[in-house]
CSV table of C-alpha atoms in Angstrom, one decimal:
chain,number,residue,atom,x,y,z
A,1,UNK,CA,-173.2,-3.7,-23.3
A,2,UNK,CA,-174.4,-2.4,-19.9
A,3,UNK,CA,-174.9,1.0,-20.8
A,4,UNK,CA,-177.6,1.2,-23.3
A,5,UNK,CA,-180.3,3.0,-21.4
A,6,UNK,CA,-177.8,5.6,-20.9
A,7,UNK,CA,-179.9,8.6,-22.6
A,8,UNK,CA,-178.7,11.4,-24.9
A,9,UNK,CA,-178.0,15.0,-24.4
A,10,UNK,CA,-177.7,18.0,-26.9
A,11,UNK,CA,-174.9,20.1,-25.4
A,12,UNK,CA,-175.4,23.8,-25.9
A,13,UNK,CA,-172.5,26.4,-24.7
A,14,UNK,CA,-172.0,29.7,-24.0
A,15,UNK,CA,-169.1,31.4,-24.9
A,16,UNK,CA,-169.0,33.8,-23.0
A,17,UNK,CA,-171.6,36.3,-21.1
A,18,UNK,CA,-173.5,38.4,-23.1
A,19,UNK,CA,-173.8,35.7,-25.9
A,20,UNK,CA,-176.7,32.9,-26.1
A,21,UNK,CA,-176.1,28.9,-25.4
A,22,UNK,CA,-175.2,27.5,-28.6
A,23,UNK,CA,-175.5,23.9,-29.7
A,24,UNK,CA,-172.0,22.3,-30.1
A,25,UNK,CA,-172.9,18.5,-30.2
A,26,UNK,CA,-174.5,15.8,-28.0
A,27,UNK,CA,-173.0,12.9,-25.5
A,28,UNK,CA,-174.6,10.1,-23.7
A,29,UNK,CA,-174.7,10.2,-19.5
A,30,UNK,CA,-176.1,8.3,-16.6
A,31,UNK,CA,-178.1,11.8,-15.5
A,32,UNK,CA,-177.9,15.2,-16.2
A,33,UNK,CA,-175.0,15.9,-13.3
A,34,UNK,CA,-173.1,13.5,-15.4
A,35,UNK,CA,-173.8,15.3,-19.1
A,36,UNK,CA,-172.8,18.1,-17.5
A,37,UNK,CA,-169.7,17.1,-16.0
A,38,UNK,CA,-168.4,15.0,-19.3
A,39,UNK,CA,-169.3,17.9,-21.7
A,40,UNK,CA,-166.8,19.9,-19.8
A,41,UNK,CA,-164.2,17.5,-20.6
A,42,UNK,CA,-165.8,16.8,-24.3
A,43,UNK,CA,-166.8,20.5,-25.3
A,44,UNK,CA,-164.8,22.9,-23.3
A,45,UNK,CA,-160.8,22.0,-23.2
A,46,UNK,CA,-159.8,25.2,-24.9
A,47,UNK,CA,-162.1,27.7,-22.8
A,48,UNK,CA,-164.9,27.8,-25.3
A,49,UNK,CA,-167.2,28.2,-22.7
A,50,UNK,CA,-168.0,30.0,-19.4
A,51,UNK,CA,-171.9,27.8,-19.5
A,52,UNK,CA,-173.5,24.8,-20.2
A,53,UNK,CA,-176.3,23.5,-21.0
A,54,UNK,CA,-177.5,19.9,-21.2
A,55,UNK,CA,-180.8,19.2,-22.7
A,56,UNK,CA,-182.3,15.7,-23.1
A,57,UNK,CA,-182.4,15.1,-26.8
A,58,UNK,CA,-185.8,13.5,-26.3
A,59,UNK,CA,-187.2,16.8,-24.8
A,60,UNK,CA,-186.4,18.7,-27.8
A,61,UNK,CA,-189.3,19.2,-30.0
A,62,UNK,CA,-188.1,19.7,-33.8
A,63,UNK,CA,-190.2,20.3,-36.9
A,64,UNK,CA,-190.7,18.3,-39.5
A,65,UNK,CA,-187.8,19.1,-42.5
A,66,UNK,CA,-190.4,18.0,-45.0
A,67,UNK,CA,-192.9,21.0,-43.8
A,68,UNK,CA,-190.0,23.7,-44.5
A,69,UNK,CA,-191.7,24.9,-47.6
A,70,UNK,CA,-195.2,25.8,-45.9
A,71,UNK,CA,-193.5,27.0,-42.4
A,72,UNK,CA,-190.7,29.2,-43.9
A,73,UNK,CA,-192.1,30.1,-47.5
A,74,UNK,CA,-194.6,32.4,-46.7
A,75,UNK,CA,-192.1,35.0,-44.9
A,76,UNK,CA,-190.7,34.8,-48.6
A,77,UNK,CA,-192.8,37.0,-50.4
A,78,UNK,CA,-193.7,39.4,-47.4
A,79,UNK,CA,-190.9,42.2,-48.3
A,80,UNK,CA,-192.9,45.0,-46.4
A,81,UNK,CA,-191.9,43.6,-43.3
A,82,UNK,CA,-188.5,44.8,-44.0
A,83,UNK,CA,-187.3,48.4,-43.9
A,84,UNK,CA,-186.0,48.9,-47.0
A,85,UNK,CA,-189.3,48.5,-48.5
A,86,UNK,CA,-190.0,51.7,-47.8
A,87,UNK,CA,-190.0,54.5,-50.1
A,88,UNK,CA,-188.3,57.9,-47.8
A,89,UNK,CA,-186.5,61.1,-49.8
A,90,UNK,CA,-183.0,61.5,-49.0
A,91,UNK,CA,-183.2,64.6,-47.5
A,92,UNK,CA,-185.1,63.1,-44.6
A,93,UNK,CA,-182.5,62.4,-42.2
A,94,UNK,CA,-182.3,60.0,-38.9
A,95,UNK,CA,-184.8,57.5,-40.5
B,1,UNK,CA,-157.2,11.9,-36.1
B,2,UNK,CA,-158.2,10.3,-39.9
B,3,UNK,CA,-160.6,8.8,-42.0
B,4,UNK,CA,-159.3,6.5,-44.6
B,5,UNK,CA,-160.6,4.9,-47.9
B,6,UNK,CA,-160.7,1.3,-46.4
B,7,UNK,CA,-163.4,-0.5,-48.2
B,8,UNK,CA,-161.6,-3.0,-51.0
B,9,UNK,CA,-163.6,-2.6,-54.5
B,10,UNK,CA,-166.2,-5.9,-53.7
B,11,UNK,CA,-167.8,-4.8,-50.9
B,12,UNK,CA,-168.2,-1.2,-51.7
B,13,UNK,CA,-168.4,-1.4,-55.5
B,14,UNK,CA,-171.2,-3.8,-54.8
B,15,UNK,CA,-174.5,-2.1,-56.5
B,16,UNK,CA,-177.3,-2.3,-54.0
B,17,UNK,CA,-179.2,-5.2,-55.3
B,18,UNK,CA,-181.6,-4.2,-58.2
B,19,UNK,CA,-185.2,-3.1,-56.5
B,20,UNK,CA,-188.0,-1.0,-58.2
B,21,UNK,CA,-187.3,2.6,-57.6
B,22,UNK,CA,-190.5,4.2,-57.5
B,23,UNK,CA,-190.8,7.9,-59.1
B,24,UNK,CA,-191.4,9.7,-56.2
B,25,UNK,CA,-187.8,8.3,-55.3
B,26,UNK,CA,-186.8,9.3,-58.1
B,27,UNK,CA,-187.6,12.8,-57.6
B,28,UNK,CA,-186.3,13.1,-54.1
B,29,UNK,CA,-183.0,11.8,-55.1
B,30,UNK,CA,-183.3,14.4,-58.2
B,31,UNK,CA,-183.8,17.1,-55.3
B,32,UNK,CA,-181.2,16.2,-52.8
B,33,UNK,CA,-178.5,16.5,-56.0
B,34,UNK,CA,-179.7,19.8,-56.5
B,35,UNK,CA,-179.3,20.5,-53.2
B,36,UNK,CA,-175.7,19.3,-52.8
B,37,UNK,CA,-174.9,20.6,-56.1
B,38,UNK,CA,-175.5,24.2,-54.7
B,39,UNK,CA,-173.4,23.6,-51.8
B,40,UNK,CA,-176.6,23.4,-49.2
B,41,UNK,CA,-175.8,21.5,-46.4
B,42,UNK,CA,-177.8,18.0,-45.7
B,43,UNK,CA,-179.0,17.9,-41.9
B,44,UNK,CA,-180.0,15.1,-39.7
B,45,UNK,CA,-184.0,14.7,-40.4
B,46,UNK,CA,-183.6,15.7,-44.8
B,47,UNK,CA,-184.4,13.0,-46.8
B,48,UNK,CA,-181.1,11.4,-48.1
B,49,UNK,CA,-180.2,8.5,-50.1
B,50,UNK,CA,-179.9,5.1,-48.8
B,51,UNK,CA,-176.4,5.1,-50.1
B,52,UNK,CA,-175.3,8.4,-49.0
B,53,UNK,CA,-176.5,7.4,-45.2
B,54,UNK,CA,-174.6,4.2,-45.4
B,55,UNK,CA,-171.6,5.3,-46.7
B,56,UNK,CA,-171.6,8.1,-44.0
B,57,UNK,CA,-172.1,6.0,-41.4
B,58,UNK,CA,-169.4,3.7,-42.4
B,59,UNK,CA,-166.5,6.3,-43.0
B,60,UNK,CA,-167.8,8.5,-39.8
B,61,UNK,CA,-167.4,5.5,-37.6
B,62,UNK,CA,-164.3,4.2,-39.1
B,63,UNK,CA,-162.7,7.9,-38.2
B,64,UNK,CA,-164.3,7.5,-35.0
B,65,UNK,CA,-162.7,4.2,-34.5
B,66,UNK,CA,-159.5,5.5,-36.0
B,67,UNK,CA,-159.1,8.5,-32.9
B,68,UNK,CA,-160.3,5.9,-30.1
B,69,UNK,CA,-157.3,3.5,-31.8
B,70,UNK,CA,-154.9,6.4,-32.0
B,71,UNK,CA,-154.7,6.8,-28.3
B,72,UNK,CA,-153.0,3.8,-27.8
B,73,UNK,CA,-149.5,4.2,-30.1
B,74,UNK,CA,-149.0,7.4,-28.3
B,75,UNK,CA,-150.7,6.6,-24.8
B,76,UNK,CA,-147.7,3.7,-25.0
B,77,UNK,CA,-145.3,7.2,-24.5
B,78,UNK,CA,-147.1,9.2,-21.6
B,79,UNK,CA,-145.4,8.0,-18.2
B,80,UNK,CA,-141.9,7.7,-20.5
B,81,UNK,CA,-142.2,11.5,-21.6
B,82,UNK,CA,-138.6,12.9,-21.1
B,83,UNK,CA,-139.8,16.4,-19.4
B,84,UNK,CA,-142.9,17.6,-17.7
B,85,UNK,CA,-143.6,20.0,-21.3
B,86,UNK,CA,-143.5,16.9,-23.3
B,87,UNK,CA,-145.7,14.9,-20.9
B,88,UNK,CA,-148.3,17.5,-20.9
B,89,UNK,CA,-148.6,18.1,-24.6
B,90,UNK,CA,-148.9,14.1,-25.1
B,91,UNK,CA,-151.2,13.8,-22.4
B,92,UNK,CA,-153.5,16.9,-24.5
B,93,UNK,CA,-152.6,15.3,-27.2
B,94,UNK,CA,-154.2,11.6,-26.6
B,95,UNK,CA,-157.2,13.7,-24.6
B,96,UNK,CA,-157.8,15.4,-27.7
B,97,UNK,CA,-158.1,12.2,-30.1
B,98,UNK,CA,-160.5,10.6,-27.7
B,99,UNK,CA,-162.6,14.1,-27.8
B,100,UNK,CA,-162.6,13.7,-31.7
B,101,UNK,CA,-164.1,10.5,-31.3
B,102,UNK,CA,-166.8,11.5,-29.2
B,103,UNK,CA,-167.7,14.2,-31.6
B,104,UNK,CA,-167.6,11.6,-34.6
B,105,UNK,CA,-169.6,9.1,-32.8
B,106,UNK,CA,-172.0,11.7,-32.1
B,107,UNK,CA,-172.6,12.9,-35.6
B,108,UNK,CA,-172.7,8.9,-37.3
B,109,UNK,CA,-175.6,8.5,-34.4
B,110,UNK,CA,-177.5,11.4,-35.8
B,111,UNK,CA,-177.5,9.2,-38.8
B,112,UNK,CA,-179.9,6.6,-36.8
B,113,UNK,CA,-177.0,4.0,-35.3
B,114,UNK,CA,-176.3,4.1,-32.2
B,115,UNK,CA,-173.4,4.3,-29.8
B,116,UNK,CA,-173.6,1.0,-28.8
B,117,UNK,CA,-173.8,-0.6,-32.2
B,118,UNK,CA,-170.7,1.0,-33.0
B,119,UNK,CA,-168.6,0.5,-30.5
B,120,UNK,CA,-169.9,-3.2,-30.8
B,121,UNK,CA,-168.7,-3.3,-34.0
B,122,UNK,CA,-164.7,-2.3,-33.0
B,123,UNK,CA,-164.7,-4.2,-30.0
B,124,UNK,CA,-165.7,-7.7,-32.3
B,125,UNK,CA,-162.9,-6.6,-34.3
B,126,UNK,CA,-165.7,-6.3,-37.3
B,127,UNK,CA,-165.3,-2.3,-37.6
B,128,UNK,CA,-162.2,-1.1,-39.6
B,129,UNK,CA,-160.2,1.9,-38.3
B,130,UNK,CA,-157.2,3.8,-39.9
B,131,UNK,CA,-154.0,1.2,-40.9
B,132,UNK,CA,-151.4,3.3,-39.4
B,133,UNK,CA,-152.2,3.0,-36.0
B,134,UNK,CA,-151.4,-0.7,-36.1
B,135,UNK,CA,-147.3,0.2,-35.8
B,136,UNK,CA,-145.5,0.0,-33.0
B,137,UNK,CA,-143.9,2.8,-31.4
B,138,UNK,CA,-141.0,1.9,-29.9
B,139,UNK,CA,-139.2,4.9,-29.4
B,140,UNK,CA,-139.6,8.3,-27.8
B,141,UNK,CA,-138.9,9.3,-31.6
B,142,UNK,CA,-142.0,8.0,-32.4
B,143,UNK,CA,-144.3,10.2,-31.3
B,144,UNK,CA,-142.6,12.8,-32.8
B,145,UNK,CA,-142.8,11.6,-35.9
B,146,UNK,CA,-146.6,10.4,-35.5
B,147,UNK,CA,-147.2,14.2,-34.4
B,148,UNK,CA,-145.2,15.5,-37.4
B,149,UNK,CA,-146.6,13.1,-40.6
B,150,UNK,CA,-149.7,11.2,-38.5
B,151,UNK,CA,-151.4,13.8,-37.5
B,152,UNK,CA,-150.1,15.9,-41.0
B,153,UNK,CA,-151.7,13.2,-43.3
B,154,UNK,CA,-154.5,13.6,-41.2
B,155,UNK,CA,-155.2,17.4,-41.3
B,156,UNK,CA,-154.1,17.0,-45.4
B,157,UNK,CA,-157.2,14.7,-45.1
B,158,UNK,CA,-159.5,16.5,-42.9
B,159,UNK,CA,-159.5,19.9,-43.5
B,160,UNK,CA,-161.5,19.4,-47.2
B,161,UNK,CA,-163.8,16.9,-44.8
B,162,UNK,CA,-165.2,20.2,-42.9
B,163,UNK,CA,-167.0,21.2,-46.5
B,164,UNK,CA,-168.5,18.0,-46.7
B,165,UNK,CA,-172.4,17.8,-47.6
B,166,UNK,CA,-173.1,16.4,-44.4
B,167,UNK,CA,-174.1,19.3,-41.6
B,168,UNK,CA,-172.8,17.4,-38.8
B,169,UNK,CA,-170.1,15.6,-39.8
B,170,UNK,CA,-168.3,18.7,-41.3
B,171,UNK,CA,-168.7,20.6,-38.1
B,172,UNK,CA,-167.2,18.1,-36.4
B,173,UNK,CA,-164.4,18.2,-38.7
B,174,UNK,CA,-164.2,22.3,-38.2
B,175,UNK,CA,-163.6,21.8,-34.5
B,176,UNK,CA,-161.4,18.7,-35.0
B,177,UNK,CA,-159.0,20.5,-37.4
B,178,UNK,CA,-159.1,23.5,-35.1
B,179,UNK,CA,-157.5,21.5,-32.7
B,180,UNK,CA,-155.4,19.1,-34.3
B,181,UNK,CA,-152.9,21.7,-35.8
B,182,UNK,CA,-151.5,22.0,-32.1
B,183,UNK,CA,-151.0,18.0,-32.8
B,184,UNK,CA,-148.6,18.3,-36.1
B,185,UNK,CA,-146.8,21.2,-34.7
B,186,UNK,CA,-145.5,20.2,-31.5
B,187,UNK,CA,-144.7,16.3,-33.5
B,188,UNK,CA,-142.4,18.7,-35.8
B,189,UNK,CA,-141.1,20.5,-32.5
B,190,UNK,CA,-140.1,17.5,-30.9
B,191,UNK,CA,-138.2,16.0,-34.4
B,192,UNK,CA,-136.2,19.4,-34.5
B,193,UNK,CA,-135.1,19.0,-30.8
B,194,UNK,CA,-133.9,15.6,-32.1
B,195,UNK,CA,-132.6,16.2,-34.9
B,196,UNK,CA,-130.4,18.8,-33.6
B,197,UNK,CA,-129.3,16.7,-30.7
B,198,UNK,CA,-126.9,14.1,-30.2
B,199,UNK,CA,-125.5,11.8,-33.4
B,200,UNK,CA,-127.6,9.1,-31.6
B,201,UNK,CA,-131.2,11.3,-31.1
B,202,UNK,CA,-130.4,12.1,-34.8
B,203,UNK,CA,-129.9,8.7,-35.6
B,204,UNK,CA,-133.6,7.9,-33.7
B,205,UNK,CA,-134.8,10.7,-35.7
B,206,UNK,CA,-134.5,9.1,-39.0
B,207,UNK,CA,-135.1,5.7,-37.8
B,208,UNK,CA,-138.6,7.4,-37.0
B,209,UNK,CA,-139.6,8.5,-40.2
B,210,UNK,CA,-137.9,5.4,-41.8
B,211,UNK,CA,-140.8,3.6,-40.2
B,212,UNK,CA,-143.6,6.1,-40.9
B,213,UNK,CA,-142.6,7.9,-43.9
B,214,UNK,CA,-144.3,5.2,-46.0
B,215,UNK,CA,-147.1,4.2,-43.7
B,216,UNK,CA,-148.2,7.5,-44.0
B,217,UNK,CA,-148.6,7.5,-47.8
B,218,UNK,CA,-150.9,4.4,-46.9
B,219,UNK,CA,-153.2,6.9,-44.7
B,220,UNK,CA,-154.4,8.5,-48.0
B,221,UNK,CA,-156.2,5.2,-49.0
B,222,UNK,CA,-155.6,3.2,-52.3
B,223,UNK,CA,-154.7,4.8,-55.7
B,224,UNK,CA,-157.6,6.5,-57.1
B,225,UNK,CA,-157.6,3.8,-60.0
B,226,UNK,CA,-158.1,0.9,-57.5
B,227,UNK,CA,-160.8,3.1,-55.5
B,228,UNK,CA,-164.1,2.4,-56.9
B,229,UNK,CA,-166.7,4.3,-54.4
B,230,UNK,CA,-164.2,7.9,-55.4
B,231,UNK,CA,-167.1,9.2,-58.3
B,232,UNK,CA,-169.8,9.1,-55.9
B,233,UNK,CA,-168.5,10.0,-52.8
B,234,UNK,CA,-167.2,13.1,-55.2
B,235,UNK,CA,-171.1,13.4,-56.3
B,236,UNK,CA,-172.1,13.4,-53.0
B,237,UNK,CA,-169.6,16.2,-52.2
B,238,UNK,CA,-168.4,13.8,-49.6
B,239,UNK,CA,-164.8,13.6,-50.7
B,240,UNK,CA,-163.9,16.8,-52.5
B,241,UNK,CA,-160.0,15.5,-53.8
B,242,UNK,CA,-158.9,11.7,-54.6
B,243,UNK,CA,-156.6,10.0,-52.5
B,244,UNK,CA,-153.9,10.5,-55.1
B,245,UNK,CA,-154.3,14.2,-55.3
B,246,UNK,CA,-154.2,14.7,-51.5
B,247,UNK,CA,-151.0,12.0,-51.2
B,248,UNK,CA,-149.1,14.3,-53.7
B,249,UNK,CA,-150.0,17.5,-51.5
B,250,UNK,CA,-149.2,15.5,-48.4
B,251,UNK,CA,-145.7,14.8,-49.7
B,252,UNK,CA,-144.9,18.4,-51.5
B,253,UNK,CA,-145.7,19.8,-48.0
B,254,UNK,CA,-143.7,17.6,-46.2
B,255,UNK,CA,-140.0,16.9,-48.4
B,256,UNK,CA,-139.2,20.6,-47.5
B,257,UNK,CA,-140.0,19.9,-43.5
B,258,UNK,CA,-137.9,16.7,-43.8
B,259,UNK,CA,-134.7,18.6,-45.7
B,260,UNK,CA,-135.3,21.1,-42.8
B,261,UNK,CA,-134.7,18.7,-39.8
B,262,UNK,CA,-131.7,17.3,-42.0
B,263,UNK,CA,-133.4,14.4,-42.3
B,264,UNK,CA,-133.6,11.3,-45.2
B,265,UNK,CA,-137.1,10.6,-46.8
B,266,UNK,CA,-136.3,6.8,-47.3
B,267,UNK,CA,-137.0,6.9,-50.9
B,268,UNK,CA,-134.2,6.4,-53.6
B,269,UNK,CA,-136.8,7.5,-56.4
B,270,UNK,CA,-137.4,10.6,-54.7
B,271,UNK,CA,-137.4,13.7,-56.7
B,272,UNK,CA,-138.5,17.0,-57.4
B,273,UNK,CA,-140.1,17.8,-60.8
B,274,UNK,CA,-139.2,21.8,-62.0
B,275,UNK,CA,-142.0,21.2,-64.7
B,276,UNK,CA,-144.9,20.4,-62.6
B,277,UNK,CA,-143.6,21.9,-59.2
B,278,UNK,CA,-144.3,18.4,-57.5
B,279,UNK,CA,-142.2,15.4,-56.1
B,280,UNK,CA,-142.4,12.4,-57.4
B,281,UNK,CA,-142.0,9.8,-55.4
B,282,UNK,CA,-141.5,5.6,-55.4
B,283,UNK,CA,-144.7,2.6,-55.8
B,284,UNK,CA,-146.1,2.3,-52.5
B,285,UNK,CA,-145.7,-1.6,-51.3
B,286,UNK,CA,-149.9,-2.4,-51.2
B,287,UNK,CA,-149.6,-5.9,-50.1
B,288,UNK,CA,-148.3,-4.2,-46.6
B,289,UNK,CA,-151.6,-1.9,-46.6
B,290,UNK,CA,-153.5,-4.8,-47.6
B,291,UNK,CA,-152.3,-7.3,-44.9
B,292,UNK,CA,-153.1,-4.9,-42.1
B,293,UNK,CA,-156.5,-3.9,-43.9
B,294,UNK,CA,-156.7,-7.9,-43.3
B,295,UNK,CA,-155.6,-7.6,-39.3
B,296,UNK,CA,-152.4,-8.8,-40.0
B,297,UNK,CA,-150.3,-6.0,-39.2
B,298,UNK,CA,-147.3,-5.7,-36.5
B,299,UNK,CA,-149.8,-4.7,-33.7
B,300,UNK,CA,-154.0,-5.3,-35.2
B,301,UNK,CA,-154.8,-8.1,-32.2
B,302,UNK,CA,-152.6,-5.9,-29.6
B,303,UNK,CA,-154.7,-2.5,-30.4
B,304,UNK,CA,-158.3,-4.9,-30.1
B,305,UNK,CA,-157.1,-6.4,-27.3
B,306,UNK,CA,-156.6,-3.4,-25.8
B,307,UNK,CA,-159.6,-1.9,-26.2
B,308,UNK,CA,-161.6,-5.1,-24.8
B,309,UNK,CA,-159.6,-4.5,-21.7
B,310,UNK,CA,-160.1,-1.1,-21.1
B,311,UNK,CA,-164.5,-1.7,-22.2
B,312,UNK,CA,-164.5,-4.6,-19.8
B,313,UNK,CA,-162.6,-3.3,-16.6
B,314,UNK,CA,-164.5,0.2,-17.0
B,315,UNK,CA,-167.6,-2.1,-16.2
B,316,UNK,CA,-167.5,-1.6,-12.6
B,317,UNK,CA,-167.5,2.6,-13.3
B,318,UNK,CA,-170.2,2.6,-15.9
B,319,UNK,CA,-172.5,0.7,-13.4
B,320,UNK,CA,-171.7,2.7,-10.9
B,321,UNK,CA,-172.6,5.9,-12.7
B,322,UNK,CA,-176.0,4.2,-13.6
B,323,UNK,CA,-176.6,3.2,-10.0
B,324,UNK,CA,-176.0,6.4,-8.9
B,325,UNK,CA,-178.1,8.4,-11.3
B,326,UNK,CA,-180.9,6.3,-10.4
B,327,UNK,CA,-179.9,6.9,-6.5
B,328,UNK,CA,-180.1,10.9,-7.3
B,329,UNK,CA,-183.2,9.9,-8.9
B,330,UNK,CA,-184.9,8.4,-6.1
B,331,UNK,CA,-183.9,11.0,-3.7
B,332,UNK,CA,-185.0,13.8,-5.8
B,333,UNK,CA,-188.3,12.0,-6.2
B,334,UNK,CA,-188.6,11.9,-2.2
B,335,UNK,CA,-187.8,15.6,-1.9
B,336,UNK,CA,-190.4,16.9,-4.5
B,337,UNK,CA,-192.5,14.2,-2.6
């Protein structure tokens, strides 16, 4: 097995312009030129893309799952960030 | 192209061996239920079972295996293809199942084994991989008929796979099934330009799916009585229909296809039921299934052998690539120096 320190890379597309890069799985390469290059044949054979992105998957920073509850709970309760909180008679119009 | 139930009742019904299971264990496992119960996906990094990772490793890879295996029956076909528009689609065709393999490989390594390991494991002939793609094909008929049942086994198999619990397995199965429905169609295409050829295309025609018509009632994995692992991998929300179920759908679908190419399924006990709107069909012969389970089929050492030869003389091209990178390396270094 000769190709072990081969790294890997999270491939993100875009689909086309006007959209963002989104993740659509991961491959091993030599380098970057070569992630590119293979997730063209891996990712895009049906035109699902017009860009790629290859990202080494040991760059990517990721929080911890177990932290969801104190990261993502607190936007819970906070319903006056939305606009629908907000109390406006009907006859107000363009609001 | 198809993920199979291959693990006999021993090795899989095994109980992992009696350890304490502390509370807090206890409580996660309580939790992750929940979770799947309400249809919330499991990602990469969420605590999960010991069980549930190793039985999703083990079918991922096997379904890996099974598309890097696939290539070959059909591969056999590509430089014999009769016209440039069959030779094309074949050639997208076997492209494709070594693209679903990447993607399945991918999604068992987010499940912490990795790439080498795995295809470690096939190459030492220790990893299982789908029983139908150790048949011979040798007729142009063959690929038709792989397209047409293969490939429609598969997507009868599949398509519940991309609502499976796991996050990255059942988005690789969305993409996968996205694709592979280009796979069954053109296999059917090809038996209908048979089948309404010559007497002696015809005759290749049903010679085709006298071969495959029962191998591909193996694809669906033992009877559910015989599968022991079916109540969890249900619980799991792994497997959302038994092999059974998805067998009967498989052959409802398909009778009508077969009347319509004028072809024979080669079954005498072969009938429709008015009452419960299904066919019912003859015993599958299990000792066949079993046998090739065991690598004993017509072509098991062939398809190993195979891939051996195509991971040792892609040696030379692999090393290359990693001398290179670390060429472009080297140079970039100088430039930024």
């Amino acid at each position: 097995m000769d190709r072990k320190d081969w790294p890997l890379f999270e491939i993100f597309i875009r689909p086309k312009n006007g959209l963002s890069h989104k993740h659509v799985g991961s491959l091993h390469a030599a380098d970057a030129r070569m992630a590119l290059d293979n997730a063209r044949d891996v990712y895009t054979r049906r035109g699902e893309g017009v860009s790629i992105w290859a990202v080494p998957a040991s760059s990517i920073a990721a929080s911890d799952p177990t932290d969801k509850a104190s990261l993502f709970d607190p936007a819970d309760d906070k319903v006056y960030r939305h606009p629908t909180f907000y109390d406006i008679p009907a006859d107000v119009k363009n609001i | 192209m198809y993920t199979q139930g291959l693990d006999a009742k021993t090795e899989q019904g095994a109980q992992p061996s009696p350890r304490l299971v502390t509370e807090q264990e206890t409580a996660l496992q309580g939790r992750f239920q929940e979770r799947v119960d309400a249809e919330e996906k499991i990602e990469p990094r969420d605590w999960m079972p010991e069980g549930y990772r190793r039985t999703l490793v083990r079918q991922i890879s096997q379904h890996a295996h099974s598309e890097i295996v696939g290539m070959l029956p059909e591969g056999n076909w590509i430089t014999r293809a009769p016209t440039l528009r069959r030779k094309v689609a074949l050639l997208a065709k076997v492209q494709d199942e070594g693209g679903h393999g990447l993607y399945l490989y991918s999604a068992a390594e987010t499940l912490g084994v990795s790439r080498d390991e795995l295809i470690g494991q096939l190459l030492s002939g220790k990893a299982k991989y789908s029983s139908i793609f150790n048949y011979p094909t040798p007729t142009w008929a063959d690929i038709g008929a792989i397209g047409w049942l293969v490939d429609g086994a598969a997507i009868m198999n599949q398509v519940p796979l991309c609502r499976c619990s796991y996050g990255p397995y059942a988005r690789a199965m969305v993409r996968i099934c996205r694709e592979e429905s280009f796979h069954q169609r053109q296999g059917y295409e090809l038996m209908l330009a048979l089948a309404q050829g010559t007497a002696e295309q015809k005759r290749m025609a049903q010679d085709a799916l006298n071969r495959w018509w029962w191998p591909s009632l193996m694809m669906f994995g033992p009877s559910d009585n015989q599968s022991a692992h079916s109540a969890q991998n249900m619980a799991w929300k792994i497997k959302r229909f038994s092999n059974d179920e998805l067998r009967q759908r498989f052959v409802d679908a398909t009778v009508p296809q077969a009347e319509f190419l004028g072809l024979t399924i080669p079954d005498p006990e072969l009938r429709f039921n008015a009452e419960t709107g299904h066919y019912e069909f003859g015993a599958i012969d299990w000792t066949e299934f079993n046998e090739i389970l065991k690598g004993n089929g017509p072509c098991n050492r062939e398809r190993i052998e195979a891939r051996q030869k195509a991971w040792d003389d892609g040696a030379w091209v692999r090393e290359a690539a990693t001398a290179h990178a670390a060429k472009r390396k080297q140079r970039a270094l100088k430039k930024a120096g």
